[in-house]
Amino acid sequence: MDNLNDALEKLKLTGTECTSDKLDGCLDCLLQALGHNNTESSEKIQQSGILQLFASILNSQSSCASKVAHIVAEIAKNELMRIPCVEADLIPPLVQLLHSKDQEVLLQTGRALGNICYDNHSLQTQLIQMGVIPILVDLLAVHSQNTALTEMCLVAFGNLAELESSKEQFAATNVAEVIVKLFKKQTEHEKREVIFEVLAPLAENDAIKMQLVEAGLVECLLDIVQQTVNSEKDDDVAELKTSSDLMVLLLLGDESMQKLFEGGKGSVFQRVLSWLPSNNHQLQLAGALAIANFARNDGNCIHMVDSEIVQKLLDLLDRHVEDGNVTVQHAALSALRNLAIPVVNKAKMLSAGVTEEVLKFLPSEMPPVQFKLLGTLRMLIDAQAEAAEQLGKNEKLVERLVEWCEAKDHAGVMGESNRLLSALIRHSKSKDVIRTTVQSGGIKHLVTMATSEHVIMQNEALVALGLIAALELQAAERDLESAKLVEVLHRLLSDERSAPEIKYNSMVLICAVMGSEPLHKEVQKLAFLDVVSKLRSHENKTVAQQASLTEQKLTVQS
C-alpha cells in the first residue's frame, strides 16, 4: 500500500508533465495494487483525485493510454467506483480511443467502458447516442482474428442490444453480415453460445431479421439442428433448442418469413416441415410454431392447406393426446387456427377431420391449450352452417364451453368460450343448437357477453340472442328473464357510448322478446319508449329507422 501511496503522490505532483517512463512506472504500481486488493486500492485512487488526471491523459492520447484504460477497467469492476468514473468525465475520451489502431488500447478501452456502464441503462443509452455501435461493428469486422477483442465486442453488443434505442443503429450497420460471418467460423459450443446471446435480442428487430436471413444465418441454424438432433449431450440439446427457437423468431418478421417461404417451395420451408414427424419434442414444437408463423397471410395458408400440411399437424397432435407435451399441443393448434382463417380453407380442413382431432383435447386443463382449441373451432365454423350445427349439438362441447365461460382467472379462455358459444348459434341458425345451449345453461353467459367492453363481442352476443328470441323464445324465456336481459338492453340503449350496431341490435332484440309474456312485462316496466324515441334522430340512419319501427311496436303493444 505504501508503494501505491507513493505512486499516487508522484502522479498528483507531476501530472501529465511526468516523463513517459516515470508515468508508466506509477501506472504499473497502480495496476499491481488493484490486482492485490481491488476494493481498497480503488477507494484510495478515487480519494486521491487523480481520476480527473486520467481524463487528461486519455484526452492527450499518450502512449500510456492503454494502461490508464486498463486501470479504469479494473477500478470500474467495483460498483461503487462507477459513478466517480462518470463524474471524472472519463466516458468521452474513452469513446474517442475506440478509433485507435492499437489492439491493446481497444481491448482495455472496451473493457473500461463496459465496466463503467455495466447494468446501467442510462449510461448505455449515452454510449449509443455517442455513436459507439457503428464503431464496435467496424472493430469486430476488422479484428475478428483477435479473440479477446472479438469477445469484448460481443459482450458489448449483448448489453446494448437489450435496449430498444440500439436496434435502429444496429440495423443501419452491417452487423448481421459481420456476426453471421463470425458465427460460421465457430466450432466450439461456448463461442457459439456467446454469439447466440447477441443474436436473440438483435433478431427482435424486423429489419435486422431480414438482414440475418440475407446473411445466411438460417442455413447455419439448420446445419446445427442437423448436427445435434440425435445427440443426448447437454450442450447439443441446449444448442438444438437455441437454434430452432432463433429460427422461429426470424419467421416472426413478415418480410423475412415471406423470403423463407418462397411460395412454399423454399428449401428452408421444406426442412421445417420435416421437423413435424421428428421424435424430438423441441423440433416438433419449432416445426409447428414455424408453420403458425408461415400461416400469417391468406396466400401462404391456402398453399399449405393444398399441400396437405394439415394432415401432418393432425398426426403430430395425435401423438400428444394422452399425457402429451402441452407446448407442442399449443403450437400445433396455433398453426391449425391460422390455417383456418381463409374462407376457402375451412371446408377442406373440416373434411380433413380437424374438428374431430381438436375435440380430443376438450378434457385439457391447460388454459393455453384451451384457448387455442376454442380459437381453432371458432375459425373453422365461420359461415359453415353444417359444421356449426354439428358442433353446437355436441352436448359435451357446449357443457365445457359453459364451464369455461366462468374461467375468471383466464380472461382469454373465458372470452373465446363466449365467442364460440355465440358463433355456434349465429352460424348454424339451428333450433337444436339453441336448445342444447339452453339445456347446458349457456343463455346467461350470452347476456353477460352483451355487456362486454369489446364492441365486437357485444354485437356477437346480441345477434345470437336475437336468433334465440326469433327461433326458440319459449325454451329460453326463463333463462333470459333470470339473466335480466331486458335491463341489460335498457342500459345499452340509454348509454350514449354504445356503438350504433349495438343500439340497432338491442332494438331488434327488444321487438323479438315482446312475444314472451314475462319479458313483455319487463319491457313495460322500464321506460323504453322514452329512450327509443330519442334514437329516432340518431345520426346513423339505420339506427334511426329501427328506432321508428321499435317505437311503433312498443306503442301498439303497450
Coordinates of C-alpha atoms in Angstrom, one line a residue:
M1 CA 0.0 0.0 0.0
D2 CA 3.0 2.3 0.7
N3 CA 4.0 1.9 -3.0
L4 CA 0.5 2.8 -4.1
N5 CA 0.5 6.0 -1.9
D6 CA 3.9 7.0 -3.3
A7 CA 2.8 6.4 -6.9
L8 CA -0.4 8.5 -6.3
E9 CA 1.6 11.3 -4.7
K10 CA 4.0 11.4 -7.7
L11 CA 1.1 11.4 -10.1
K12 CA -0.6 14.3 -8.2
L13 CA 2.6 16.3 -8.1
T14 CA 3.8 15.9 -11.7
G15 CA 0.5 15.1 -13.5
T16 CA 0.8 14.9 -17.3
E17 CA 4.2 16.7 -17.1
C18 CA 5.6 13.4 -15.9
T19 CA 8.0 11.6 -18.4
S20 CA 6.6 8.6 -20.1
D21 CA 8.8 6.1 -18.3
K22 CA 8.0 7.6 -14.8
L23 CA 4.3 7.7 -15.7
D24 CA 4.5 4.1 -16.8
G25 CA 6.1 3.0 -13.5
C26 CA 3.4 4.8 -11.5
L27 CA 0.7 3.2 -13.6
D28 CA 2.2 -0.2 -13.2
C29 CA 2.2 0.3 -9.4
L30 CA -1.5 1.2 -9.5
L31 CA -2.3 -1.9 -11.6
Q32 CA -0.3 -4.1 -9.2
A33 CA -2.2 -2.7 -6.1
L34 CA -5.6 -3.1 -7.8
G35 CA -4.7 -6.8 -8.6
H36 CA -3.8 -7.3 -4.9
N37 CA -6.8 -5.6 -3.3
N38 CA -9.2 -4.0 -5.8
T39 CA -11.7 -2.5 -3.3
E40 CA -9.2 -0.8 -1.0
S41 CA -7.0 0.4 -3.9
S42 CA -9.9 1.7 -5.9
E43 CA -11.1 3.8 -3.0
K44 CA -7.6 5.2 -2.5
I45 CA -7.3 6.1 -6.2
Q46 CA -10.6 7.9 -6.1
Q47 CA -9.8 9.8 -2.9
S48 CA -6.5 11.0 -4.3
G49 CA -8.4 12.9 -7.0
I50 CA -6.3 11.5 -9.9
L51 CA -9.3 10.2 -11.9
Q52 CA -9.5 13.7 -13.4
L53 CA -5.8 13.3 -14.4
F54 CA -6.7 10.1 -16.1
A55 CA -9.2 12.0 -18.3
S56 CA -6.4 14.4 -19.3
I57 CA -4.0 11.5 -20.1
L58 CA -6.7 9.8 -22.2
N59 CA -7.6 13.0 -24.0
S60 CA -3.9 13.6 -24.9
Q61 CA -3.9 10.0 -26.4
S62 CA -0.4 9.5 -25.0
S63 CA 1.4 6.1 -25.2
C64 CA 0.2 5.4 -21.6
A65 CA -3.5 5.4 -22.7
S66 CA -3.7 1.6 -22.8
K67 CA -2.5 1.4 -19.1
V68 CA -4.8 4.1 -18.0
A69 CA -7.8 2.5 -19.7
H70 CA -6.7 -0.8 -18.1
I71 CA -6.7 0.9 -14.6
V72 CA -10.1 2.4 -15.2
A73 CA -11.4 -1.0 -16.3
E74 CA -10.1 -2.6 -13.0
I75 CA -11.5 0.3 -10.9
A76 CA -14.9 0.1 -12.6
K77 CA -15.2 -3.6 -11.6
N78 CA -16.2 -2.1 -8.3
E79 CA -19.8 -1.0 -8.4
L80 CA -19.2 2.0 -6.1
M81 CA -16.5 3.4 -8.3
R82 CA -18.6 3.6 -11.5
I83 CA -20.3 6.9 -10.7
P84 CA -16.9 8.6 -9.7
C85 CA -15.6 7.5 -13.1
V86 CA -18.5 9.1 -14.9
E87 CA -18.2 12.3 -12.7
A88 CA -14.4 12.4 -13.7
D89 CA -15.7 12.7 -17.3
L90 CA -13.8 9.5 -18.4
I91 CA -16.5 8.3 -20.9
P92 CA -15.9 10.8 -23.8
P93 CA -12.1 10.3 -24.0
L94 CA -12.6 6.5 -23.8
V95 CA -15.2 6.6 -26.6
Q96 CA -12.6 8.6 -28.7
L97 CA -10.0 5.9 -28.0
L98 CA -12.2 3.3 -29.8
H99 CA -10.8 4.9 -33.0
S100 CA -7.3 3.7 -32.1
K101 CA -5.4 1.3 -34.3
D102 CA -3.7 -0.3 -31.3
Q103 CA -5.5 -3.6 -30.4
E104 CA -4.4 -3.5 -26.7
V105 CA -5.7 0.1 -26.4
L106 CA -9.0 -1.0 -28.0
L107 CA -9.4 -4.0 -25.7
Q108 CA -8.7 -2.1 -22.5
T109 CA -10.9 0.8 -23.6
G110 CA -13.8 -1.5 -24.4
R111 CA -13.4 -3.2 -21.0
A112 CA -13.3 0.2 -19.2
L113 CA -16.5 1.4 -21.0
G114 CA -18.2 -1.9 -20.4
N115 CA -17.4 -2.0 -16.7
I116 CA -18.4 1.7 -16.1
C117 CA -21.7 1.2 -17.9
Y118 CA -22.5 -2.3 -16.6
D119 CA -26.1 -2.8 -15.9
N120 CA -26.8 1.0 -16.2
H121 CA -29.3 1.7 -19.0
S122 CA -29.0 5.4 -18.9
L123 CA -25.2 5.2 -19.4
Q124 CA -25.6 2.6 -22.1
T125 CA -28.1 4.9 -23.8
Q126 CA -25.5 7.7 -23.6
L127 CA -22.9 5.4 -25.3
I128 CA -25.4 4.7 -28.1
Q129 CA -26.0 8.4 -28.6
M130 CA -22.3 8.9 -28.8
G131 CA -22.2 6.6 -31.7
V132 CA -20.4 3.5 -30.3
I133 CA -22.4 1.0 -32.2
P134 CA -21.1 1.5 -35.7
I135 CA -17.6 1.9 -34.2
L136 CA -17.8 -1.5 -32.5
V137 CA -19.3 -3.2 -35.6
D138 CA -16.3 -2.0 -37.6
L139 CA -13.9 -3.2 -34.9
L140 CA -15.5 -6.6 -35.0
A141 CA -15.2 -6.8 -38.8
V142 CA -11.5 -5.7 -38.8
H143 CA -10.3 -7.6 -35.7
S144 CA -12.2 -10.8 -35.9
Q145 CA -8.9 -12.8 -35.6
N146 CA -8.3 -11.2 -32.2
T147 CA -10.2 -13.5 -29.7
A148 CA -10.1 -11.1 -26.8
L149 CA -11.3 -8.1 -28.9
T150 CA -14.0 -10.2 -30.5
E151 CA -15.3 -11.3 -27.1
M152 CA -15.3 -7.7 -25.9
C153 CA -17.3 -6.5 -28.9
L154 CA -19.8 -9.4 -28.5
V155 CA -20.3 -8.7 -24.8
A156 CA -20.9 -5.0 -25.6
F157 CA -23.4 -5.9 -28.3
G158 CA -25.2 -8.3 -25.9
N159 CA -25.6 -5.4 -23.4
L160 CA -26.5 -2.7 -25.9
A161 CA -28.8 -4.9 -28.0
E162 CA -31.2 -5.3 -25.0
L163 CA -32.0 -1.5 -25.3
E164 CA -34.7 -0.7 -27.8
S165 CA -32.9 2.6 -28.8
S166 CA -30.0 0.5 -30.1
K167 CA -31.9 -1.5 -32.7
E168 CA -32.2 1.2 -35.2
Q169 CA -28.5 2.0 -35.0
F170 CA -27.6 -1.7 -35.3
A171 CA -29.9 -2.0 -38.3
A172 CA -28.1 0.8 -40.1
T173 CA -24.7 -1.1 -39.9
N174 CA -23.6 -4.4 -41.5
V175 CA -23.8 -6.1 -38.1
A176 CA -25.8 -9.1 -39.4
E177 CA -23.2 -9.8 -42.1
V178 CA -20.3 -9.5 -39.6
I179 CA -21.8 -11.6 -36.9
V180 CA -23.0 -14.4 -39.3
K181 CA -19.5 -14.5 -40.9
L182 CA -18.0 -14.9 -37.4
F183 CA -20.7 -17.5 -36.4
K184 CA -19.8 -19.6 -39.4
K185 CA -16.2 -19.9 -38.2
Q186 CA -17.1 -21.1 -34.7
T187 CA -16.9 -24.8 -33.9
E188 CA -16.9 -24.6 -30.1
H189 CA -20.2 -24.6 -28.2
E190 CA -19.1 -21.8 -25.8
K191 CA -18.2 -19.4 -28.5
R192 CA -21.4 -20.0 -30.5
E193 CA -23.3 -19.5 -27.3
V194 CA -21.8 -16.0 -26.8
I195 CA -22.9 -15.2 -30.4
F196 CA -26.4 -16.6 -29.8
E197 CA -26.8 -14.3 -26.8
V198 CA -26.3 -11.3 -29.1
L199 CA -28.4 -12.7 -32.0
A200 CA -31.5 -13.2 -29.9
P201 CA -32.1 -9.6 -28.9
L202 CA -30.9 -8.3 -32.3
A203 CA -33.4 -10.6 -34.1
E204 CA -36.3 -9.0 -32.3
N205 CA -36.0 -6.1 -34.8
D206 CA -37.7 -6.8 -38.2
A207 CA -35.1 -5.0 -40.3
I208 CA -32.3 -7.0 -38.6
K209 CA -34.3 -10.3 -39.0
M210 CA -34.3 -9.7 -42.8
Q211 CA -30.5 -8.8 -42.8
L212 CA -29.7 -12.0 -40.8
V213 CA -31.7 -14.1 -43.3
E214 CA -29.9 -12.5 -46.2
A215 CA -26.6 -13.0 -44.5
G216 CA -27.3 -16.8 -44.4
L217 CA -28.0 -17.3 -40.7
V218 CA -30.8 -19.7 -41.3
E219 CA -28.6 -22.1 -43.2
C220 CA -26.2 -22.1 -40.3
L221 CA -29.0 -22.8 -37.8
L222 CA -30.4 -25.7 -40.0
D223 CA -26.9 -27.2 -40.0
I224 CA -26.7 -27.1 -36.2
V225 CA -30.1 -28.7 -35.9
Q226 CA -29.0 -31.5 -38.2
Q227 CA -25.7 -32.0 -36.2
T228 CA -27.4 -32.0 -32.8
V229 CA -30.8 -33.6 -33.4
N230 CA -29.8 -37.2 -32.4
S231 CA -27.4 -36.2 -29.6
E232 CA -28.2 -36.6 -25.9
K233 CA -25.3 -34.4 -24.7
D234 CA -26.5 -31.4 -22.7
D235 CA -24.6 -28.9 -24.8
D236 CA -26.1 -30.3 -28.0
V237 CA -29.6 -30.4 -26.6
A238 CA -29.2 -26.8 -25.5
E239 CA -27.8 -25.7 -28.9
L240 CA -30.7 -27.5 -30.7
K241 CA -33.2 -25.6 -28.7
T242 CA -31.4 -22.2 -29.2
S243 CA -31.0 -22.7 -32.9
S244 CA -34.6 -23.8 -33.5
D245 CA -36.0 -21.1 -31.3
L246 CA -34.0 -18.5 -33.2
M247 CA -35.3 -19.9 -36.5
V248 CA -38.9 -19.4 -35.2
L249 CA -38.0 -15.8 -34.1
L250 CA -36.7 -15.0 -37.6
L251 CA -40.1 -16.1 -39.0
L252 CA -41.9 -13.5 -36.9
G253 CA -40.9 -10.8 -39.4
D254 CA -43.3 -10.5 -42.3
E255 CA -40.6 -9.8 -44.8
S256 CA -38.1 -12.5 -43.5
M257 CA -40.9 -15.0 -43.3
Q258 CA -42.1 -14.4 -46.8
K259 CA -38.5 -14.7 -48.2
L260 CA -38.0 -18.0 -46.5
F261 CA -41.4 -19.3 -47.6
E262 CA -40.5 -18.7 -51.3
G263 CA -44.1 -19.6 -52.4
G264 CA -44.0 -22.8 -50.4
K265 CA -41.0 -24.1 -52.5
G266 CA -38.2 -22.7 -50.3
S267 CA -35.7 -25.3 -49.0
V268 CA -36.0 -23.8 -45.5
F269 CA -39.7 -24.2 -45.5
Q270 CA -39.3 -27.9 -46.6
R271 CA -36.7 -28.5 -43.9
V272 CA -39.0 -27.1 -41.3
L273 CA -41.8 -29.4 -42.4
S274 CA -39.6 -32.4 -41.9
W275 CA -39.4 -31.5 -38.2
L276 CA -43.1 -32.3 -37.6
P277 CA -42.8 -36.1 -37.8
S278 CA -39.5 -36.0 -35.8
N279 CA -39.3 -37.8 -32.4
N280 CA -37.7 -34.8 -30.9
H281 CA -40.2 -32.7 -28.9
Q282 CA -38.1 -29.5 -29.4
L283 CA -38.1 -30.0 -33.2
Q284 CA -41.8 -30.8 -33.2
L285 CA -42.5 -27.6 -31.3
A286 CA -40.3 -25.5 -33.5
G287 CA -41.8 -27.0 -36.7
A288 CA -45.4 -26.3 -35.5
L289 CA -44.5 -22.7 -34.4
A290 CA -42.8 -22.1 -37.7
I291 CA -45.9 -23.2 -39.7
A292 CA -48.0 -21.0 -37.4
N293 CA -45.7 -18.1 -38.4
F294 CA -45.7 -19.0 -42.1
A295 CA -49.5 -19.1 -41.9
R296 CA -49.8 -15.3 -41.3
N297 CA -51.3 -14.4 -44.7
D298 CA -54.0 -16.0 -46.8
G299 CA -51.8 -16.9 -49.8
N300 CA -49.4 -18.9 -47.6
C301 CA -52.3 -20.6 -45.7
I302 CA -54.1 -21.6 -48.9
H303 CA -50.9 -23.1 -50.4
M304 CA -50.2 -25.0 -47.2
V305 CA -53.7 -26.5 -46.9
D306 CA -53.4 -27.6 -50.6
S307 CA -50.0 -29.1 -49.8
E308 CA -51.6 -31.4 -47.1
I309 CA -49.8 -29.9 -44.2
V310 CA -53.0 -30.2 -42.2
Q311 CA -52.6 -34.0 -42.1
K312 CA -49.0 -33.6 -40.8
L313 CA -50.3 -31.3 -38.0
L314 CA -53.1 -33.7 -37.1
D315 CA -50.7 -36.6 -37.0
L316 CA -48.5 -34.6 -34.6
L317 CA -51.4 -33.7 -32.4
D318 CA -52.5 -37.3 -32.3
R319 CA -49.1 -38.3 -30.8
H320 CA -49.8 -35.8 -28.0
V321 CA -53.3 -36.6 -26.9
E322 CA -52.5 -38.8 -23.9
D323 CA -50.1 -37.2 -21.5
G324 CA -48.9 -35.0 -24.4
N325 CA -46.4 -32.2 -24.4
V326 CA -48.5 -29.0 -23.7
T327 CA -46.2 -26.7 -25.7
V328 CA -46.4 -28.9 -28.8
Q329 CA -50.3 -29.1 -28.4
H330 CA -50.4 -25.3 -28.1
A331 CA -48.2 -24.8 -31.1
A332 CA -49.9 -27.3 -33.4
L333 CA -53.4 -25.8 -32.5
S334 CA -52.0 -22.3 -33.2
A335 CA -50.9 -23.4 -36.7
L336 CA -54.3 -25.0 -37.4
R337 CA -56.1 -21.9 -36.2
N338 CA -54.1 -19.7 -38.5
L339 CA -54.6 -22.1 -41.4
A340 CA -58.4 -22.0 -40.9
I341 CA -58.7 -18.2 -41.4
P342 CA -59.0 -18.1 -45.2
V343 CA -62.6 -18.9 -46.3
V344 CA -61.5 -21.4 -48.9
N345 CA -59.6 -23.5 -46.3
K346 CA -62.5 -24.1 -43.9
A347 CA -64.4 -26.8 -45.8
K348 CA -61.2 -28.5 -46.7
M349 CA -60.0 -28.6 -43.1
L350 CA -63.4 -29.7 -41.9
S351 CA -63.4 -32.7 -44.3
A352 CA -59.8 -33.5 -43.3
G353 CA -61.2 -34.2 -39.8
V354 CA -59.7 -31.2 -37.9
T355 CA -62.7 -30.7 -35.6
E356 CA -62.6 -34.4 -34.5
E357 CA -58.9 -34.2 -33.7
V358 CA -59.2 -30.8 -31.9
L359 CA -62.1 -32.1 -29.8
K360 CA -59.8 -34.8 -28.4
F361 CA -58.2 -32.0 -26.3
L362 CA -61.5 -30.9 -24.8
P363 CA -60.6 -32.6 -21.4
S364 CA -57.4 -30.5 -21.2
E365 CA -56.9 -28.5 -18.1
M366 CA -54.2 -26.3 -19.6
P367 CA -55.5 -22.7 -20.4
P368 CA -53.1 -22.1 -23.3
V369 CA -54.4 -25.3 -25.0
Q370 CA -58.0 -24.5 -24.2
F371 CA -57.5 -21.0 -25.7
K372 CA -56.1 -22.3 -29.0
L373 CA -58.6 -25.1 -29.2
L374 CA -61.5 -22.6 -28.9
G375 CA -60.0 -20.3 -31.4
T376 CA -59.4 -23.1 -33.9
L377 CA -63.0 -24.3 -33.7
R378 CA -64.4 -20.7 -34.0
M379 CA -62.3 -20.1 -37.1
L380 CA -63.4 -23.4 -38.7
I381 CA -67.2 -22.9 -38.3
D382 CA -67.2 -19.3 -39.5
A383 CA -70.0 -19.3 -42.2
Q384 CA -70.0 -23.1 -42.1
A385 CA -73.6 -23.8 -41.1
E386 CA -73.4 -27.6 -41.2
A387 CA -70.3 -27.8 -39.1
A388 CA -71.6 -25.2 -36.6
E389 CA -74.8 -27.2 -36.2
Q390 CA -72.9 -30.5 -35.7
L391 CA -70.7 -28.9 -33.1
G392 CA -73.5 -26.9 -31.5
K393 CA -75.5 -30.2 -30.9
N394 CA -72.4 -31.7 -29.2
E395 CA -73.5 -31.6 -25.5
K396 CA -70.0 -32.4 -24.1
L397 CA -68.6 -29.4 -26.1
V398 CA -71.4 -27.0 -25.1
E399 CA -71.2 -28.0 -21.4
R400 CA -67.4 -27.5 -21.5
L401 CA -67.9 -24.0 -23.1
V402 CA -70.4 -23.1 -20.4
E403 CA -67.9 -24.2 -17.8
W404 CA -65.1 -22.2 -19.4
C405 CA -67.4 -19.1 -19.7
E406 CA -66.8 -18.9 -15.9
A407 CA -63.0 -19.2 -16.0
K408 CA -62.5 -15.8 -14.4
D409 CA -58.8 -16.5 -13.8
H410 CA -58.2 -16.9 -17.6
A411 CA -59.7 -14.0 -19.4
G412 CA -58.6 -15.3 -22.8
V413 CA -60.3 -18.7 -22.3
M414 CA -63.4 -17.0 -20.9
G415 CA -63.7 -14.6 -23.9
E416 CA -63.1 -17.3 -26.5
S417 CA -65.7 -19.6 -24.9
N418 CA -68.3 -16.9 -25.0
R419 CA -67.4 -16.1 -28.6
L420 CA -67.6 -19.8 -29.7
L421 CA -70.9 -20.3 -27.9
S422 CA -72.3 -17.3 -29.8
A423 CA -70.8 -18.4 -33.1
L424 CA -72.4 -21.9 -32.9
I425 CA -75.8 -20.2 -32.8
R426 CA -75.0 -17.4 -35.3
H427 CA -73.6 -19.7 -38.0
S428 CA -75.9 -22.7 -37.5
K429 CA -79.2 -20.7 -37.0
S430 CA -80.4 -24.0 -35.6
K431 CA -83.2 -24.7 -33.1
D432 CA -81.4 -27.8 -31.9
V433 CA -78.2 -25.8 -31.2
I434 CA -80.3 -23.2 -29.3
R435 CA -82.0 -26.0 -27.2
T436 CA -78.6 -27.5 -26.4
T437 CA -77.3 -24.1 -25.3
V438 CA -80.4 -23.6 -23.1
Q439 CA -80.1 -27.1 -21.5
S440 CA -76.4 -26.5 -20.8
G441 CA -77.1 -23.2 -19.1
G442 CA -75.4 -21.0 -21.7
I443 CA -78.0 -18.3 -22.1
K444 CA -76.9 -16.3 -19.0
H445 CA -73.3 -16.1 -20.4
L446 CA -74.6 -14.7 -23.7
V447 CA -76.5 -12.0 -21.8
T448 CA -73.3 -11.2 -19.8
M449 CA -71.3 -11.1 -23.0
A450 CA -73.6 -8.4 -24.3
T451 CA -72.2 -6.1 -21.6
S452 CA -68.6 -6.8 -22.7
E453 CA -66.1 -3.9 -23.0
H454 CA -65.4 -5.1 -26.6
V455 CA -67.9 -3.9 -29.2
I456 CA -67.3 -7.0 -31.4
M457 CA -68.2 -9.4 -28.5
Q458 CA -71.3 -7.3 -27.5
N459 CA -72.5 -7.5 -31.1
E460 CA -71.9 -11.2 -31.5
A461 CA -73.9 -11.8 -28.3
L462 CA -76.8 -9.6 -29.4
V463 CA -77.0 -11.3 -32.8
A464 CA -77.0 -14.7 -31.1
L465 CA -79.7 -13.6 -28.6
G466 CA -81.7 -12.2 -31.5
L467 CA -81.7 -15.6 -33.1
I468 CA -82.7 -17.3 -29.9
A469 CA -85.6 -14.9 -29.4
A470 CA -86.7 -15.4 -33.0
L471 CA -86.4 -19.2 -33.1
E472 CA -86.8 -20.6 -29.6
L473 CA -88.1 -17.8 -27.4
Q474 CA -90.3 -20.1 -25.3
A475 CA -87.4 -22.5 -24.5
A476 CA -85.1 -19.7 -23.5
E477 CA -87.7 -17.4 -21.8
R478 CA -87.0 -18.3 -18.2
D479 CA -83.2 -18.0 -18.6
L480 CA -83.4 -14.7 -20.4
E481 CA -85.6 -13.4 -17.6
S482 CA -83.4 -14.5 -14.8
A483 CA -80.3 -13.1 -16.6
K484 CA -82.1 -9.7 -16.6
L485 CA -81.8 -9.4 -20.4
V486 CA -84.4 -6.6 -20.6
E487 CA -82.5 -4.5 -18.0
V488 CA -79.3 -5.0 -20.0
L489 CA -80.9 -3.9 -23.2
H490 CA -82.3 -0.8 -21.5
R491 CA -78.8 0.1 -20.2
L492 CA -77.3 -0.4 -23.7
L493 CA -79.9 1.8 -25.4
S494 CA -79.6 4.5 -22.7
D495 CA -75.8 4.6 -22.8
E496 CA -74.6 7.3 -25.2
R497 CA -71.3 5.5 -25.6
S498 CA -73.0 2.4 -27.1
A499 CA -71.9 1.9 -30.8
P500 CA -74.6 2.3 -33.5
E501 CA -74.7 -1.5 -34.2
I502 CA -75.2 -2.2 -30.5
K503 CA -78.2 0.2 -30.4
Y504 CA -79.6 -1.3 -33.6
N505 CA -79.3 -5.0 -32.5
S506 CA -80.6 -4.1 -29.0
M507 CA -83.8 -2.6 -30.5
V508 CA -84.2 -5.7 -32.8
L509 CA -84.0 -7.9 -29.7
I510 CA -86.5 -5.8 -27.8
C511 CA -89.0 -6.3 -30.6
A512 CA -88.3 -10.0 -30.7
V513 CA -88.7 -10.6 -26.9
M514 CA -92.1 -8.8 -26.9
G515 CA -93.5 -12.2 -27.9
S516 CA -92.9 -13.5 -24.4
E517 CA -95.4 -12.5 -21.8
P518 CA -92.9 -12.2 -18.8
L519 CA -90.3 -10.4 -20.9
H520 CA -93.0 -8.1 -22.4
K521 CA -94.0 -7.2 -18.8
E522 CA -90.3 -6.4 -18.1
V523 CA -90.2 -4.1 -21.1
Q524 CA -93.4 -2.3 -20.0
K525 CA -91.9 -1.7 -16.5
L526 CA -88.9 0.2 -17.9
A527 CA -89.3 3.5 -19.8
F528 CA -88.2 2.1 -23.2
L529 CA -90.4 4.5 -25.2
D530 CA -88.5 7.5 -23.9
V531 CA -85.1 6.0 -24.8
V532 CA -86.2 4.7 -28.2
S533 CA -88.0 7.9 -29.3
K534 CA -84.7 9.9 -28.7
L535 CA -82.9 7.5 -31.1
R536 CA -85.2 8.4 -34.0
S537 CA -83.0 11.5 -34.5
H538 CA -79.8 9.4 -34.3
E539 CA -77.1 10.4 -36.9
N540 CA -76.9 6.8 -38.1
K541 CA -79.9 6.3 -40.5
T542 CA -80.2 2.5 -39.8
V543 CA -80.4 3.2 -36.1
A544 CA -83.0 6.0 -36.6
Q545 CA -85.1 3.7 -38.9
Q546 CA -85.0 0.9 -36.4
A547 CA -86.0 3.3 -33.6
S548 CA -89.1 4.3 -35.5
L549 CA -90.1 0.7 -36.0
T550 CA -89.4 -0.2 -32.4
E551 CA -91.4 2.8 -31.2
Q552 CA -94.4 1.7 -33.3
K553 CA -94.2 -1.8 -31.9
L554 CA -93.8 -0.6 -28.3
T555 CA -96.8 1.8 -28.8
V556 CA -99.1 -0.8 -30.3
Q557 CA -98.2 -3.4 -27.7
S558 CA -98.2 -1.1 -24.6

